[in-house]
Amino acid sequence: MRYLVVIIFFISIVVNAVGEKFFNQVIIVNIILAIKSVDLLIDNINQANSTRIRMQFGNLVSSWKKVETTYFLGDLNEDYLDTPRYIDIFHGNNEEIKPQLDLIINSNDELFNAMYKYSHKTINALEYVLFTKDLSHQRVKNMALIIAKSIKSYLSEILDGYKMYQSKFLENEQYASAILLNTLIAGTYKLKEWRVGDVAGLSKKFKNKPNNYRAEYATSGNSVNAIKAILETQAQIINSPDYQDLGDISRQFKARKEIDQAISALNDSIANANNMSEFDFINDKGKRLYQSTNRLMKAYYISLMDKLGFVSKVLDADGD
Amino acid sequence: MHDSTKKLMISFVLTVVIVISAASVFLSGNEINPLLITYANIATINYTDALNDAKKLGIKLKDFTINPTIETMGNAKAAWLNARESYSQTEAFRLSNGPIDAEEGWHTSYGAPEGRLNAWPLDENMIDYTTNAKGRKTSGNIIDTPDIFNPGGENPLVIDVSIITSDVLVALNENGGNANVTTGYHVIEFLLWGQDQDYTNFIKDSVTHGALLAGQRPLADYTINVNADRRKQYLNAAASLIISDLESITSAWADGDSTNYKAALLGQNSDVTKNINVKVALKQIFSGLGIFIKSELANERIAMAVLTPSEEDEHSCFSDNTHRDITQNFQGFKNLLFGTYNGFDYGVALIDAMKDKTKLMGLIASVNTKINQMNTLAQVSRHFDYQIHPNDSQARQIKILKNELRAIGDQMIYVAKSNGIDLTVGNIMDVEEIKL
């Protein structure tokens, strides 16, 4: 078996994969932008500028989704596996946080103790507080600040983590490509099934039961904004002219047809999302987006993953 | 050389190596597969122990309900804790399409009682009073309803609860939805210990106070309280049901019965149509162990509790026995991996064919260390529900424990491969979890 691992390794070192430029221009830049977004939001909350708060929350959503779309830090160090759960609980647990937050607002308990759950300090909680509560009340404002600062602290932790484990990502190009593709596949499933299908009534779970309010950021009207950010980040991964990306690697692996199909489905998805408003999930526009993201997932999962044998080779090499 | 040719060559060599290394597992003729013999014999003894411990629990509950004193209540609690030790090890047999929880096949005739035995979490408000988030005592439960009870939820059937019997509890269990749990170990746990957590904020711990205190149900609930007799009925009915369900499962694994599940697993059932193909049996076993360790223990039981954090999601939240649940669940997994039980060797083990065990053994050693630490702290310093507080140093350790258990689940792919069984990542994860 060891001979096999060696053979696989020799094959791997002649292959170029996504590298330093991608890491610095996408991974690092996106996380820095997210930290800047939350910093500005904290300023706006302090100034109680409701117009700017609304706009800046949208920017935070967009920049966080970019970070989330490429989040593979947990693959580089398992200590970071759970960090996104402390920032975002969409579809992640069964908790109903709105009544919990109401209870906290109406109680006299110290906020430090009252907001003991991680979910109380997520972007989902922040949306509820910022868009449904009166920030002129000091307790509400303090809650918003606690949440925003918590998000900033986890984003900073992510930035530090990526810097610390950058070399691990870059030293094994096939491993890097494999975890990147796996991240893309998992993220595209969630995009298609949770963020579009569940809302449009096209997923198995909510078949023929469309409901715009099931959308990820229905309260603030940022759901389409979030989807656009996810798709734009995918373009940074598979279709950028500025650095060697996963699309270039795929072509080197003779997966030209497969990556072209993926890019085509991605471009269609971006066009469909750009053509949508927050209330369009339940009509033909939502259906079109579901269909194109479904094609995108199939292009990644069925065609590309199969063609890029290095993904399964990496998994094999890890074993006996 | 062309890429695809290389891939083919690798795959050919890989296949040859696997076939050679696994050849001894699939014996010719009528010899019984040794891995299955080990597995089945551990099931026989483990379920027998679980049944005997459940019977002891039943006796102590009888003693308590006939003569409720601090002492007999303490004895009943001790018997419950003891019964959990052996039952928790049997949980490693779950999710392998065996009689404990099979959803298809003839062996569902054993009743697939796992859901009745170990359902969790409970909606304890449905069973008896609790103190709610507003600090008020709840009512409208099975105990304080003298006649017809509506369990609520989706399309519930109303049930006459004027006398609480095993049949009544079965009729109510999951009637109206999965949360409507009325049977099993955790129901008895709630009726003995009572509520431990503060439903407003478990960190405040204002229902019971202290890092080493579990639920403090007063003895008066069984003596002077108006519903004392109904609680006694409930305890005895729930215990009877556990015993009868475990009797059924023990019969499935009993020696000397050519018509039961054990005979079928070993290819010796007198009805040959019931015999299970060796490869199918092994695949189900490896897959079940992977799902149990990764999706159930690591995710459902540990991650949900520590990542929320939520006392509601700790397994034995009334008695604060969660540290033992985790320990014994992992012990059950190790029993099957190493072919041992209570320190005795039961023969060829699942891990034996694995050539390089370094990674798996390293993970197991690390998990053992963390579990030992969790146990020690639960005894001397703070229970599991305090160890998962966000600022407790143990919270990080428990998160790492969860990650290592998940990695052990992934290793089952390689353990299986060493034994000639192909598993994918999808085989060792709960279908719902794949979507996460």
Coordinates of C-alpha atoms in Angstrom, one line a residue, chain B residues 22-28 30-42 265-266 278 282 285-286 336 338-339 345-353 419:
Chain B
A22 CA -9.2 -9.7 2.9
A23 CA -9.1 -13.3 1.6
S24 CA -9.0 -14.8 5.1
V25 CA -12.2 -13.0 6.1
F26 CA -14.4 -14.8 3.5
L27 CA -13.9 -18.4 4.2
S28 CA -15.0 -21.1 1.9
N30 CA -19.8 -23.7 5.5
E31 CA -17.4 -22.1 7.9
I32 CA -18.8 -19.2 9.7
N33 CA -17.1 -15.9 9.3
P34 CA -15.0 -15.3 12.4
L35 CA -15.7 -11.6 12.5
L36 CA -19.4 -12.2 12.7
I37 CA -19.0 -14.9 15.4
T38 CA -17.1 -12.3 17.6
Y39 CA -19.6 -9.6 16.9
A40 CA -22.6 -11.9 17.6
N41 CA -21.2 -13.3 20.8
I42 CA -20.5 -9.9 22.2
L265 CA -26.4 -13.4 10.9
L266 CA -24.1 -16.5 11.2
V278 CA -21.7 -12.2 4.9
L282 CA -20.3 -6.8 7.4
I285 CA -21.9 -3.5 10.7
F286 CA -19.1 -1.2 9.5
L336 CA -16.7 -4.4 18.6
F338 CA -11.3 -4.9 19.2
G339 CA -13.5 -8.0 19.8
D345 CA -11.2 -11.5 24.2
Y346 CA -14.0 -12.8 22.0
G347 CA -12.0 -13.8 18.9
V348 CA -11.1 -12.2 15.6
A349 CA -11.7 -8.5 15.7
L350 CA -12.7 -6.0 13.0
I351 CA -9.4 -4.1 13.4
D352 CA -7.2 -7.2 13.1
A353 CA -6.9 -7.1 9.3
N419 CA -11.7 -6.5 5.6

